Structure formats: structure tokens, C-alpha cells
XYZ file of C-alpha atoms in Angstrom:
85
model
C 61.146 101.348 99.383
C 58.459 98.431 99.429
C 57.283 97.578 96.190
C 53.152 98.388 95.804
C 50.708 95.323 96.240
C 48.488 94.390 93.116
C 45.434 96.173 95.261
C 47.067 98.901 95.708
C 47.661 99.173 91.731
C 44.378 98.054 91.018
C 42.995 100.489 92.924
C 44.768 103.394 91.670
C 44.380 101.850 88.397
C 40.038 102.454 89.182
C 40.547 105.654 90.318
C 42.374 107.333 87.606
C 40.221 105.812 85.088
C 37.287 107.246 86.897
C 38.922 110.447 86.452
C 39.705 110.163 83.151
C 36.520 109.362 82.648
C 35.096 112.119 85.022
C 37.373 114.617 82.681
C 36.066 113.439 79.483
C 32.372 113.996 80.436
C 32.796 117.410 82.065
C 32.091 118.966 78.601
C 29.293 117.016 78.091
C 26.757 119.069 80.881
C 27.334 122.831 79.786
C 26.952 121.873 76.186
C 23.652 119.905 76.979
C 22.414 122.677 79.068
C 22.891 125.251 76.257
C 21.683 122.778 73.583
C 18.509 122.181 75.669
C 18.076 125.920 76.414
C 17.696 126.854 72.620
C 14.463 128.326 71.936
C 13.541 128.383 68.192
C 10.023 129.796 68.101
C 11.337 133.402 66.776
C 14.397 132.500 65.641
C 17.308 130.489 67.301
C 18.383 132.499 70.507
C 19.366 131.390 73.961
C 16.239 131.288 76.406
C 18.402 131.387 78.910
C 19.892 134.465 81.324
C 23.536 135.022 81.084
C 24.247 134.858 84.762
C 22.368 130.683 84.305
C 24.835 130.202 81.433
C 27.846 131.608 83.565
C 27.211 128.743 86.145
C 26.356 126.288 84.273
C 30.205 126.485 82.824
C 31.708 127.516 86.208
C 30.072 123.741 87.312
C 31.676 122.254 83.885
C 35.187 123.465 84.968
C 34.265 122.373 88.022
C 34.140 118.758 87.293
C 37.106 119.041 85.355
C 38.802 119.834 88.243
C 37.231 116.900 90.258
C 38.373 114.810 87.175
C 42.058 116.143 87.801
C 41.498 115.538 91.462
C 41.031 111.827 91.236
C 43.242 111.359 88.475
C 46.167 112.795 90.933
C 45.029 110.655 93.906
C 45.164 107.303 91.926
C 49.362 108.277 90.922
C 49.635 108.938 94.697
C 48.115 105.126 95.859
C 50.545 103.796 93.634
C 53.415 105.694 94.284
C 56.488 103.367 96.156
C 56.034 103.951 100.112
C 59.106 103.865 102.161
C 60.181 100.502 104.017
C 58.989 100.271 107.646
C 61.672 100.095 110.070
């Protein structure tokens, strides 16, 4: 096994913080779009249609999984590659 280069790690290093940082902000959209969708003029109720809301939240997950997605492929640059013969 050859030991990984300090790019490599850095690298990986980039990547899974972008994912970490991709999965922390995946919340962050649905709740805005339901915060911005609030219409108060006859009372607080949801001026948008449910099938709107339903995607909107689908897309949240979504990026969670993208967030997941990069976080894996930064472990797998810095995994240990086998020695070239």
C-alpha cells in the first residue's frame, strides 16, 4: 500500500468539508421557502399548494443526499491505494 500524498489529503480534506457544509445547509432552503410563503393578511396560513411544498422538501433531501455524496468521495481520495508493481 503507498501511503497518500499531502494533495491527495488536502483534497479530500476540501471535499468533505464541502459536504459537510453542503449537509448543514440543506435545511436551510425548504424552511426559507415555507417561511417566505406565509401569507398573514387573514390570518397566518400557507399561500402555497401542497404539491409546491412537497418539492420543495423532496429538493431539501435532495441536497442532503448530494451532501452525503461528496462527503463519501473525499474518504475514498484518501483512502491507501495499492503499490504499483
Amino acid at each position: 500500500m503507498t501511503r497518500t500524498s499531502p494533495a491527495r489529503r488536502r483534497t479530500a480534506r476540501a471535499v468533505r468539508g464541502t459536504g459537510d457544509a453542503v449537509r448543514a445547509a440543506a435545511p436551510l432552503g425548504p424552511l426559507a421557502a415555507v417561511l417566505l410563503s406565509i401569507d398573514t393578511a387573514d390570518g397566518p396560513h400557507l399561500d402555497m399548494p401542497l404539491l409546491h411544498l412537497v418539492v420543495v422538501m423532496l429538493a431539501g433531501l435532495g441536497v442532503d443526499r448530494l451532501g452525503l455524496l461528496l462527503h463519501d468521495l473525499g474518504r475514498h481520495i484518501e483512502r491507501p491505494r495499492p503499490a504499483a508493481s
